[in-house]
Amino acid sequence: MAKFAANLTMLFTEVPFMERFAHAADAGFEAVEFLFPYDYEQEELAEQLKIHRLEQALFNMPPGNWDAGERGMAAIPGREAEFRANAEIALSYAQALGCTKVHAMAGLIDERHSYDAHRATFIANLRWAADRYAEHGISIQIEPLNDRDVPGYFLAHQMEAVELVEAIDRPNVKVQLDLYHAQIMDGDLSRLIAQMGSHIGHVQIASVPERHEPSEGELNYPHLFEVLDQHYDGYIGCEYKPRFTTAFGLGWVKPYLAK
């Protein structure tokens, strides 16, 4: 049965970030996720989770200079030391928040290097991080991003991610399947989910094409939730942009939260 995590980077933005935990709990969510926790102290985030009895489902490793357009560096040759340092920062937060899934962003392709160099760097970095995180029971997610929203990102297709997971060959490296990105780049989602099977480590959702509530747009999410039930039993991250206020658009999820 589908269960959902509120993405606090995108939902409840009507209030300051630290107040969003309470709003998520009041709406009936039992888990949250967000992009980055690093502007906040570990202790204050952990306190919000404890007060509101929420589970931390996922967050991302530091991405580099986000405001300048960087989107991670796991696949970028020459930035291996930075990747390892950032992985250690994320590991510290994951331990403090009791979070067992962390997303390692691959980064934008550096045209000074070949695709093969990017691929080799990505595999080597993920093997190192996976071994480091395995000591603490934490899995690492890799996520394809569509080339409309994030042109030039190293990883864009779901089965390409599966192939990389198999090459990395670590049991705690999985694919973060965002059905919004997957529909734009791959389509045929019911069969795609079945193909990916046990490689799926986390799931996120939004409508296509506008990335609003999953109750609108071209995807039949109730059907996709049934398909996912056959292959995945973790939280589904609600990573969408509310069309109006967050609360106004939560009607689609209330039947699931009430179960």
Short mmCIF file of N, CA and C in Angstrom, two decimals, residues 77-258:
data_model
loop_
_atom_site.label_atom_id
_atom_site.label_comp_id
_atom_site.label_asym_id
_atom_site.label_seq_id
_atom_site.Cartn_x
_atom_site.Cartn_y
_atom_site.Cartn_z
N PRO A 77 35.10 14.26 -13.26
CA PRO A 77 36.53 14.01 -13.04
C PRO A 77 37.23 15.22 -12.43
N GLY A 78 38.10 14.95 -11.49
CA GLY A 78 38.87 16.00 -10.84
C GLY A 78 38.25 16.53 -9.56
N ARG A 79 37.01 16.09 -9.25
CA ARG A 79 36.35 16.60 -8.05
C ARG A 79 36.11 15.47 -7.02
N GLU A 80 36.93 14.44 -7.12
CA GLU A 80 36.76 13.29 -6.25
C GLU A 80 36.94 13.64 -4.77
N ALA A 81 37.91 14.47 -4.45
CA ALA A 81 38.14 14.84 -3.05
C ALA A 81 36.96 15.63 -2.50
N GLU A 82 36.41 16.52 -3.32
CA GLU A 82 35.24 17.30 -2.90
C GLU A 82 34.04 16.37 -2.69
N PHE A 83 33.88 15.41 -3.59
CA PHE A 83 32.78 14.46 -3.43
C PHE A 83 32.91 13.70 -2.11
N ARG A 84 34.09 13.24 -1.80
CA ARG A 84 34.27 12.47 -0.56
C ARG A 84 34.02 13.33 0.67
N ALA A 85 34.48 14.56 0.63
CA ALA A 85 34.24 15.45 1.77
C ALA A 85 32.75 15.70 1.95
N ASN A 86 32.04 15.93 0.86
CA ASN A 86 30.60 16.16 0.94
C ASN A 86 29.85 14.91 1.37
N ALA A 87 30.32 13.75 0.93
CA ALA A 87 29.69 12.50 1.36
C ALA A 87 29.81 12.32 2.87
N GLU A 88 30.92 12.75 3.43
CA GLU A 88 31.11 12.65 4.88
C GLU A 88 30.16 13.60 5.61
N ILE A 89 29.98 14.79 5.07
CA ILE A 89 29.03 15.74 5.67
C ILE A 89 27.63 15.14 5.66
N ALA A 90 27.22 14.60 4.52
CA ALA A 90 25.89 14.01 4.40
C ALA A 90 25.72 12.82 5.33
N LEU A 91 26.77 12.03 5.47
CA LEU A 91 26.71 10.87 6.37
C LEU A 91 26.45 11.31 7.80
N SER A 92 27.11 12.39 8.22
CA SER A 92 26.91 12.90 9.57
C SER A 92 25.45 13.31 9.78
N TYR A 93 24.88 14.00 8.81
CA TYR A 93 23.46 14.39 8.91
C TYR A 93 22.55 13.17 8.90
N ALA A 94 22.85 12.21 8.05
CA ALA A 94 22.01 11.01 7.98
C ALA A 94 21.97 10.28 9.31
N GLN A 95 23.11 10.18 9.95
CA GLN A 95 23.16 9.52 11.26
C GLN A 95 22.35 10.30 12.29
N ALA A 96 22.49 11.62 12.26
CA ALA A 96 21.79 12.44 13.24
C ALA A 96 20.28 12.39 13.05
N LEU A 97 19.84 12.25 11.79
CA LEU A 97 18.41 12.28 11.48
C LEU A 97 17.80 10.90 11.36
N GLY A 98 18.59 9.86 11.55
CA GLY A 98 18.08 8.50 11.41
C GLY A 98 17.62 8.20 10.00
N CYS A 99 18.27 8.81 9.02
CA CYS A 99 17.87 8.67 7.62
C CYS A 99 18.69 7.58 6.96
N THR A 100 18.04 6.65 6.28
CA THR A 100 18.74 5.51 5.68
C THR A 100 18.88 5.59 4.17
N LYS A 101 18.50 6.74 3.57
CA LYS A 101 18.63 6.92 2.12
C LYS A 101 19.18 8.31 1.84
N VAL A 102 20.27 8.37 1.07
CA VAL A 102 20.88 9.64 0.69
C VAL A 102 21.12 9.63 -0.82
N HIS A 103 20.74 10.73 -1.48
CA HIS A 103 20.89 10.85 -2.93
C HIS A 103 22.22 11.51 -3.27
N ALA A 104 23.01 10.84 -4.10
CA ALA A 104 24.27 11.40 -4.59
C ALA A 104 24.05 11.97 -5.99
N MET A 105 24.09 13.28 -6.12
CA MET A 105 23.85 13.92 -7.41
C MET A 105 25.08 13.79 -8.31
N ALA A 106 24.84 13.41 -9.56
CA ALA A 106 25.94 13.10 -10.48
C ALA A 106 26.65 14.34 -10.98
N GLY A 107 25.88 15.37 -11.30
CA GLY A 107 26.48 16.60 -11.81
C GLY A 107 26.28 16.80 -13.30
N LEU A 108 26.56 18.01 -13.76
CA LEU A 108 26.48 18.35 -15.17
C LEU A 108 27.76 17.92 -15.89
N ILE A 109 27.60 17.43 -17.09
CA ILE A 109 28.75 16.94 -17.86
C ILE A 109 29.75 18.07 -18.07
N ASP A 110 31.01 17.78 -17.78
CA ASP A 110 32.12 18.71 -18.01
C ASP A 110 32.70 18.37 -19.39
N GLU A 111 32.52 19.27 -20.34
CA GLU A 111 32.91 18.98 -21.72
C GLU A 111 34.41 18.83 -21.92
N ARG A 112 35.19 19.12 -20.91
CA ARG A 112 36.63 18.88 -21.00
C ARG A 112 36.98 17.41 -20.89
N HIS A 113 35.99 16.59 -20.47
CA HIS A 113 36.24 15.16 -20.26
C HIS A 113 35.27 14.32 -21.07
N SER A 114 35.69 13.12 -21.42
CA SER A 114 34.86 12.21 -22.20
C SER A 114 33.75 11.61 -21.34
N TYR A 115 32.76 11.05 -22.04
CA TYR A 115 31.71 10.33 -21.31
C TYR A 115 32.31 9.19 -20.51
N ASP A 116 33.23 8.46 -21.10
CA ASP A 116 33.83 7.32 -20.39
C ASP A 116 34.54 7.77 -19.12
N ALA A 117 35.16 8.94 -19.15
CA ALA A 117 35.82 9.46 -17.94
C ALA A 117 34.79 9.79 -16.87
N HIS A 118 33.68 10.39 -17.28
CA HIS A 118 32.60 10.67 -16.32
C HIS A 118 32.07 9.36 -15.73
N ARG A 119 31.84 8.39 -16.57
CA ARG A 119 31.28 7.12 -16.10
C ARG A 119 32.22 6.44 -15.11
N ALA A 120 33.50 6.40 -15.45
CA ALA A 120 34.47 5.76 -14.56
C ALA A 120 34.55 6.49 -13.22
N THR A 121 34.50 7.82 -13.25
CA THR A 121 34.52 8.61 -12.02
C THR A 121 33.30 8.32 -11.17
N PHE A 122 32.15 8.28 -11.81
CA PHE A 122 30.90 8.01 -11.10
C PHE A 122 30.94 6.64 -10.42
N ILE A 123 31.36 5.64 -11.15
CA ILE A 123 31.41 4.29 -10.59
C ILE A 123 32.37 4.24 -9.41
N ALA A 124 33.55 4.81 -9.57
CA ALA A 124 34.55 4.78 -8.50
C ALA A 124 34.06 5.53 -7.26
N ASN A 125 33.48 6.72 -7.47
CA ASN A 125 32.99 7.50 -6.34
C ASN A 125 31.86 6.78 -5.61
N LEU A 126 30.93 6.20 -6.37
CA LEU A 126 29.80 5.52 -5.74
C LEU A 126 30.23 4.26 -5.02
N ARG A 127 31.20 3.54 -5.54
CA ARG A 127 31.71 2.37 -4.82
C ARG A 127 32.32 2.78 -3.48
N TRP A 128 33.12 3.85 -3.51
CA TRP A 128 33.72 4.31 -2.25
C TRP A 128 32.64 4.73 -1.25
N ALA A 129 31.68 5.54 -1.72
CA ALA A 129 30.65 6.03 -0.81
C ALA A 129 29.76 4.90 -0.31
N ALA A 130 29.44 3.96 -1.20
CA ALA A 130 28.59 2.84 -0.79
C ALA A 130 29.25 2.02 0.30
N ASP A 131 30.54 1.76 0.16
CA ASP A 131 31.25 1.01 1.20
C ASP A 131 31.28 1.79 2.50
N ARG A 132 31.47 3.08 2.42
CA ARG A 132 31.50 3.92 3.61
C ARG A 132 30.13 3.94 4.30
N TYR A 133 29.07 4.09 3.52
CA TYR A 133 27.73 4.19 4.08
C TYR A 133 27.20 2.84 4.56
N ALA A 134 27.66 1.77 3.95
CA ALA A 134 27.18 0.43 4.34
C ALA A 134 27.49 0.14 5.80
N GLU A 135 28.57 0.70 6.30
CA GLU A 135 28.93 0.50 7.71
C GLU A 135 27.83 1.01 8.64
N HIS A 136 26.99 1.90 8.14
CA HIS A 136 25.96 2.54 8.96
C HIS A 136 24.54 2.18 8.49
N GLY A 137 24.43 1.20 7.60
CA GLY A 137 23.12 0.77 7.16
C GLY A 137 22.39 1.76 6.28
N ILE A 138 23.14 2.56 5.52
CA ILE A 138 22.55 3.62 4.70
C ILE A 138 22.76 3.29 3.23
N SER A 139 21.71 3.47 2.43
CA SER A 139 21.82 3.25 0.99
C SER A 139 21.99 4.58 0.26
N ILE A 140 22.61 4.51 -0.90
CA ILE A 140 22.83 5.68 -1.75
C ILE A 140 21.96 5.55 -2.99
N GLN A 141 21.28 6.64 -3.31
CA GLN A 141 20.40 6.68 -4.46
C GLN A 141 21.06 7.48 -5.59
N ILE A 142 20.87 7.01 -6.83
CA ILE A 142 21.26 7.80 -8.00
C ILE A 142 19.99 8.07 -8.80
N GLU A 143 19.84 9.29 -9.28
CA GLU A 143 18.57 9.70 -9.89
C GLU A 143 18.78 10.30 -11.29
N PRO A 144 18.16 9.72 -12.30
CA PRO A 144 18.14 10.38 -13.61
C PRO A 144 17.24 11.61 -13.59
N LEU A 145 17.71 12.69 -14.20
CA LEU A 145 16.95 13.93 -14.29
C LEU A 145 16.67 14.25 -15.75
N ASN A 146 15.48 14.71 -16.04
CA ASN A 146 15.13 14.96 -17.45
C ASN A 146 15.94 16.12 -18.02
N ASP A 147 16.20 16.04 -19.33
CA ASP A 147 17.07 17.04 -19.95
C ASP A 147 16.32 18.30 -20.38
N ARG A 148 15.04 18.38 -20.08
CA ARG A 148 14.29 19.62 -20.28
C ARG A 148 14.52 20.55 -19.09
N ASP A 149 14.41 20.01 -17.87
CA ASP A 149 14.60 20.81 -16.67
C ASP A 149 16.07 20.97 -16.31
N VAL A 150 16.86 19.92 -16.56
CA VAL A 150 18.29 19.94 -16.17
C VAL A 150 19.13 19.51 -17.38
N PRO A 151 19.25 20.37 -18.40
CA PRO A 151 20.05 20.00 -19.57
C PRO A 151 21.51 19.78 -19.19
N GLY A 152 22.09 18.74 -19.77
CA GLY A 152 23.50 18.46 -19.54
C GLY A 152 23.79 17.59 -18.34
N TYR A 153 22.74 17.14 -17.63
CA TYR A 153 22.99 16.28 -16.47
C TYR A 153 23.53 14.94 -16.94
N PHE A 154 24.43 14.37 -16.17
CA PHE A 154 25.11 13.14 -16.57
C PHE A 154 24.17 11.97 -16.79
N LEU A 155 23.09 11.92 -16.04
CA LEU A 155 22.22 10.75 -16.02
C LEU A 155 20.79 11.17 -16.32
N ALA A 156 20.18 10.61 -17.40
CA ALA A 156 18.86 11.06 -17.81
C ALA A 156 17.84 9.94 -17.95
N HIS A 157 18.27 8.69 -18.11
CA HIS A 157 17.34 7.60 -18.39
C HIS A 157 17.39 6.54 -17.29
N GLN A 158 16.23 5.95 -17.01
CA GLN A 158 16.12 5.02 -15.89
C GLN A 158 16.94 3.75 -16.11
N MET A 159 16.87 3.16 -17.29
CA MET A 159 17.61 1.91 -17.50
C MET A 159 19.12 2.16 -17.59
N GLU A 160 19.51 3.37 -17.97
CA GLU A 160 20.92 3.75 -17.88
C GLU A 160 21.36 3.73 -16.42
N ALA A 161 20.49 4.22 -15.54
CA ALA A 161 20.80 4.18 -14.11
C ALA A 161 20.90 2.75 -13.60
N VAL A 162 20.00 1.88 -14.05
CA VAL A 162 20.05 0.47 -13.65
C VAL A 162 21.38 -0.14 -14.09
N GLU A 163 21.80 0.16 -15.32
CA GLU A 163 23.08 -0.38 -15.81
C GLU A 163 24.24 0.11 -14.95
N LEU A 164 24.20 1.37 -14.53
CA LEU A 164 25.25 1.90 -13.68
C LEU A 164 25.23 1.24 -12.30
N VAL A 165 24.05 1.03 -11.75
CA VAL A 165 23.95 0.35 -10.46
C VAL A 165 24.56 -1.05 -10.56
N GLU A 166 24.31 -1.73 -11.65
CA GLU A 166 24.88 -3.06 -11.81
C GLU A 166 26.40 -3.00 -11.96
N ALA A 167 26.90 -1.95 -12.62
CA ALA A 167 28.35 -1.79 -12.76
C ALA A 167 29.00 -1.42 -11.44
N ILE A 168 28.33 -0.58 -10.66
CA ILE A 168 28.85 -0.20 -9.34
C ILE A 168 28.93 -1.43 -8.43
N ASP A 169 27.94 -2.30 -8.53
CA ASP A 169 27.97 -3.61 -7.88
C ASP A 169 28.10 -3.50 -6.36
N ARG A 170 27.24 -2.69 -5.78
CA ARG A 170 27.14 -2.59 -4.34
C ARG A 170 25.67 -2.72 -3.95
N PRO A 171 25.33 -3.57 -2.99
CA PRO A 171 23.92 -3.81 -2.69
C PRO A 171 23.18 -2.60 -2.14
N ASN A 172 23.90 -1.62 -1.63
CA ASN A 172 23.25 -0.43 -1.06
C ASN A 172 23.27 0.77 -2.01
N VAL A 173 23.42 0.52 -3.31
CA VAL A 173 23.25 1.56 -4.33
C VAL A 173 22.01 1.22 -5.14
N LYS A 174 21.08 2.16 -5.20
CA LYS A 174 19.79 1.94 -5.85
C LYS A 174 19.45 3.11 -6.76
N VAL A 175 18.37 2.95 -7.51
CA VAL A 175 17.89 4.02 -8.40
C VAL A 175 16.76 4.77 -7.71
N GLN A 176 16.88 6.06 -7.69
CA GLN A 176 15.81 6.94 -7.21
C GLN A 176 14.90 7.24 -8.40
N LEU A 177 13.77 6.58 -8.43
CA LEU A 177 12.85 6.66 -9.56
C LEU A 177 11.86 7.80 -9.35
N ASP A 178 12.11 8.91 -10.02
CA ASP A 178 11.17 10.03 -10.01
C ASP A 178 10.29 9.88 -11.25
N LEU A 179 9.02 9.59 -11.04
CA LEU A 179 8.14 9.28 -12.16
C LEU A 179 7.88 10.50 -13.05
N TYR A 180 8.06 11.68 -12.51
CA TYR A 180 7.98 12.90 -13.33
C TYR A 180 9.09 12.90 -14.37
N HIS A 181 10.33 12.71 -13.92
CA HIS A 181 11.45 12.67 -14.85
C HIS A 181 11.33 11.48 -15.80
N ALA A 182 10.92 10.33 -15.25
CA ALA A 182 10.86 9.11 -16.05
C ALA A 182 9.84 9.21 -17.18
N GLN A 183 8.70 9.83 -16.91
CA GLN A 183 7.69 9.98 -17.96
C GLN A 183 8.21 10.87 -19.08
N ILE A 184 8.88 11.94 -18.74
CA ILE A 184 9.39 12.86 -19.76
C ILE A 184 10.45 12.20 -20.64
N MET A 185 11.32 11.39 -20.03
CA MET A 185 12.45 10.82 -20.75
C MET A 185 12.20 9.42 -21.31
N ASP A 186 11.37 8.63 -20.64
CA ASP A 186 11.27 7.21 -20.99
C ASP A 186 9.85 6.75 -21.30
N GLY A 187 8.85 7.16 -20.50
CA GLY A 187 7.48 6.73 -20.71
C GLY A 187 7.30 5.24 -20.43
N ASP A 188 6.12 4.71 -20.83
CA ASP A 188 5.79 3.29 -20.65
C ASP A 188 6.06 2.87 -19.21
N LEU A 189 5.54 3.64 -18.27
CA LEU A 189 5.98 3.56 -16.88
C LEU A 189 5.64 2.24 -16.20
N SER A 190 4.50 1.66 -16.50
CA SER A 190 4.14 0.40 -15.85
C SER A 190 5.18 -0.67 -16.16
N ARG A 191 5.54 -0.79 -17.43
CA ARG A 191 6.56 -1.78 -17.80
C ARG A 191 7.95 -1.37 -17.32
N LEU A 192 8.21 -0.08 -17.31
CA LEU A 192 9.50 0.40 -16.82
C LEU A 192 9.70 0.04 -15.36
N ILE A 193 8.68 0.25 -14.54
CA ILE A 193 8.76 -0.10 -13.12
C ILE A 193 9.05 -1.59 -12.96
N ALA A 194 8.36 -2.42 -13.73
CA ALA A 194 8.58 -3.86 -13.65
C ALA A 194 10.00 -4.22 -14.08
N GLN A 195 10.51 -3.57 -15.11
CA GLN A 195 11.88 -3.82 -15.56
C GLN A 195 12.89 -3.46 -14.49
N MET A 196 12.67 -2.36 -13.82
CA MET A 196 13.62 -1.88 -12.82
C MET A 196 13.58 -2.74 -11.56
N GLY A 197 12.40 -3.18 -11.18
CA GLY A 197 12.23 -4.13 -10.09
C GLY A 197 12.98 -3.77 -8.82
N SER A 198 13.82 -4.67 -8.38
CA SER A 198 14.51 -4.52 -7.10
C SER A 198 15.58 -3.43 -7.11
N HIS A 199 15.87 -2.87 -8.28
CA HIS A 199 16.84 -1.77 -8.34
C HIS A 199 16.24 -0.45 -7.83
N ILE A 200 14.92 -0.39 -7.68
CA ILE A 200 14.28 0.83 -7.20
C ILE A 200 14.54 0.99 -5.71
N GLY A 201 15.14 2.12 -5.33
CA GLY A 201 15.44 2.37 -3.93
C GLY A 201 14.61 3.47 -3.30
N HIS A 202 14.07 4.36 -4.12
CA HIS A 202 13.22 5.44 -3.64
C HIS A 202 12.37 5.90 -4.81
N VAL A 203 11.21 6.47 -4.53
CA VAL A 203 10.30 6.91 -5.57
C VAL A 203 9.83 8.32 -5.24
N GLN A 204 9.71 9.15 -6.29
CA GLN A 204 9.14 10.49 -6.14
C GLN A 204 8.12 10.71 -7.25
N ILE A 205 7.19 11.63 -7.01
CA ILE A 205 6.09 11.84 -7.94
C ILE A 205 5.77 13.32 -8.12
N ALA A 206 5.16 13.61 -9.27
CA ALA A 206 4.58 14.92 -9.59
C ALA A 206 3.82 14.74 -10.88
N SER A 207 2.93 15.67 -11.18
CA SER A 207 2.22 15.60 -12.45
C SER A 207 3.16 15.91 -13.61
N VAL A 208 2.77 15.44 -14.77
CA VAL A 208 3.45 15.78 -16.02
C VAL A 208 2.39 16.41 -16.94
N PRO A 209 2.69 17.54 -17.57
CA PRO A 209 4.02 18.13 -17.74
C PRO A 209 4.38 19.25 -16.77
N GLU A 210 3.48 19.70 -15.90
CA GLU A 210 3.73 20.94 -15.16
C GLU A 210 4.31 20.76 -13.76
N ARG A 211 4.50 19.53 -13.31
CA ARG A 211 5.07 19.22 -12.00
C ARG A 211 4.22 19.76 -10.83
N HIS A 212 2.91 19.68 -11.00
CA HIS A 212 1.99 20.05 -9.92
C HIS A 212 1.50 18.78 -9.21
N GLU A 213 0.37 18.88 -8.53
CA GLU A 213 -0.20 17.75 -7.81
C GLU A 213 -0.36 16.55 -8.74
N PRO A 214 -0.10 15.34 -8.25
CA PRO A 214 -0.20 14.15 -9.09
C PRO A 214 -1.63 13.78 -9.47
N SER A 215 -2.60 14.52 -8.97
CA SER A 215 -4.00 14.29 -9.34
C SER A 215 -4.35 14.92 -10.68
N GLU A 216 -3.44 15.68 -11.27
CA GLU A 216 -3.70 16.28 -12.57
C GLU A 216 -2.65 15.81 -13.57
N GLY A 217 -2.80 16.23 -14.82
CA GLY A 217 -1.79 15.89 -15.82
C GLY A 217 -2.06 14.56 -16.50
N GLU A 218 -1.04 14.05 -17.16
CA GLU A 218 -1.21 12.92 -18.08
C GLU A 218 -0.97 11.55 -17.45
N LEU A 219 -0.58 11.48 -16.20
CA LEU A 219 -0.29 10.19 -15.57
C LEU A 219 -1.45 9.72 -14.69
N ASN A 220 -1.70 8.42 -14.73
CA ASN A 220 -2.72 7.80 -13.89
C ASN A 220 -2.04 7.25 -12.64
N TYR A 221 -1.87 8.10 -11.65
CA TYR A 221 -1.10 7.70 -10.47
C TYR A 221 -1.75 6.58 -9.65
N PRO A 222 -3.06 6.54 -9.46
CA PRO A 222 -3.62 5.40 -8.73
C PRO A 222 -3.21 4.05 -9.34
N HIS A 223 -3.19 3.98 -10.66
CA HIS A 223 -2.72 2.76 -11.33
C HIS A 223 -1.23 2.54 -11.05
N LEU A 224 -0.43 3.59 -11.16
CA LEU A 224 1.02 3.43 -10.95
C LEU A 224 1.34 3.04 -9.51
N PHE A 225 0.55 3.52 -8.55
CA PHE A 225 0.76 3.09 -7.16
C PHE A 225 0.53 1.59 -7.02
N GLU A 226 -0.46 1.06 -7.71
CA GLU A 226 -0.71 -0.38 -7.68
C GLU A 226 0.45 -1.15 -8.30
N VAL A 227 1.00 -0.63 -9.38
CA VAL A 227 2.16 -1.27 -10.00
C VAL A 227 3.36 -1.23 -9.06
N LEU A 228 3.58 -0.07 -8.45
CA LEU A 228 4.70 0.07 -7.53
C LEU A 228 4.60 -0.90 -6.36
N ASP A 229 3.38 -1.15 -5.89
CA ASP A 229 3.19 -2.06 -4.76
C ASP A 229 3.81 -3.43 -4.99
N GLN A 230 3.96 -3.80 -6.24
CA GLN A 230 4.51 -5.11 -6.57
C GLN A 230 6.04 -5.14 -6.51
N HIS A 231 6.66 -3.95 -6.43
CA HIS A 231 8.11 -3.88 -6.56
C HIS A 231 8.80 -3.02 -5.49
N TYR A 232 8.02 -2.26 -4.74
CA TYR A 232 8.62 -1.25 -3.85
C TYR A 232 7.70 -1.03 -2.66
N ASP A 233 8.28 -0.98 -1.46
CA ASP A 233 7.45 -0.80 -0.27
C ASP A 233 7.89 0.37 0.60
N GLY A 234 8.74 1.25 0.04
CA GLY A 234 9.19 2.40 0.80
C GLY A 234 8.29 3.62 0.62
N TYR A 235 8.73 4.74 1.17
CA TYR A 235 7.97 5.98 1.03
C TYR A 235 8.06 6.52 -0.39
N ILE A 236 6.99 7.16 -0.82
CA ILE A 236 6.93 7.86 -2.10
C ILE A 236 6.99 9.35 -1.81
N GLY A 237 8.02 10.00 -2.29
CA GLY A 237 8.22 11.42 -2.01
C GLY A 237 7.34 12.30 -2.88
N CYS A 238 6.62 13.21 -2.23
CA CYS A 238 5.73 14.16 -2.93
C CYS A 238 6.55 15.39 -3.29
N GLU A 239 7.25 15.30 -4.41
CA GLU A 239 8.17 16.36 -4.83
C GLU A 239 7.53 17.14 -5.99
N TYR A 240 6.52 17.89 -5.65
CA TYR A 240 5.82 18.66 -6.68
C TYR A 240 5.59 20.09 -6.22
N LYS A 241 5.25 20.93 -7.18
CA LYS A 241 4.98 22.35 -6.90
C LYS A 241 3.47 22.54 -6.80
N PRO A 242 2.93 22.81 -5.64
CA PRO A 242 1.48 23.01 -5.53
C PRO A 242 0.99 24.10 -6.48
N ARG A 243 -0.14 23.82 -7.10
CA ARG A 243 -0.69 24.80 -8.03
C ARG A 243 -1.19 26.04 -7.28
N PHE A 244 -1.77 25.84 -6.10
CA PHE A 244 -2.21 26.95 -5.27
C PHE A 244 -1.49 26.82 -3.92
N THR A 245 -2.21 26.72 -2.81
CA THR A 245 -1.54 26.44 -1.55
C THR A 245 -1.37 24.93 -1.40
N THR A 246 -0.42 24.53 -0.57
CA THR A 246 -0.20 23.10 -0.37
C THR A 246 -1.45 22.42 0.16
N ALA A 247 -2.05 22.99 1.21
CA ALA A 247 -3.21 22.36 1.84
C ALA A 247 -4.36 22.21 0.86
N PHE A 248 -4.56 23.21 0.01
CA PHE A 248 -5.66 23.18 -0.96
C PHE A 248 -5.54 21.98 -1.90
N GLY A 249 -4.31 21.60 -2.21
CA GLY A 249 -4.09 20.54 -3.20
C GLY A 249 -3.86 19.16 -2.63
N LEU A 250 -4.09 18.95 -1.34
CA LEU A 250 -3.78 17.65 -0.72
C LEU A 250 -4.93 16.65 -0.78
N GLY A 251 -6.01 17.00 -1.43
CA GLY A 251 -7.14 16.09 -1.48
C GLY A 251 -6.80 14.73 -2.06
N TRP A 252 -5.88 14.69 -3.03
CA TRP A 252 -5.52 13.43 -3.69
C TRP A 252 -4.90 12.42 -2.72
N VAL A 253 -4.15 12.93 -1.70
CA VAL A 253 -3.39 12.03 -0.83
C VAL A 253 -4.13 11.65 0.45
N LYS A 254 -5.18 12.39 0.79
CA LYS A 254 -5.85 12.15 2.06
C LYS A 254 -6.39 10.74 2.19
N PRO A 255 -6.95 10.11 1.16
CA PRO A 255 -7.41 8.72 1.33
C PRO A 255 -6.28 7.76 1.68
N TYR A 256 -5.07 8.03 1.17
CA TYR A 256 -3.93 7.17 1.48
C TYR A 256 -3.42 7.41 2.89
N LEU A 257 -3.41 8.66 3.33
CA LEU A 257 -2.91 8.98 4.68
C LEU A 257 -3.86 8.48 5.74
N ALA A 258 -5.14 8.31 5.41
CA ALA A 258 -6.12 7.88 6.40
C ALA A 258 -6.13 6.37 6.62
#
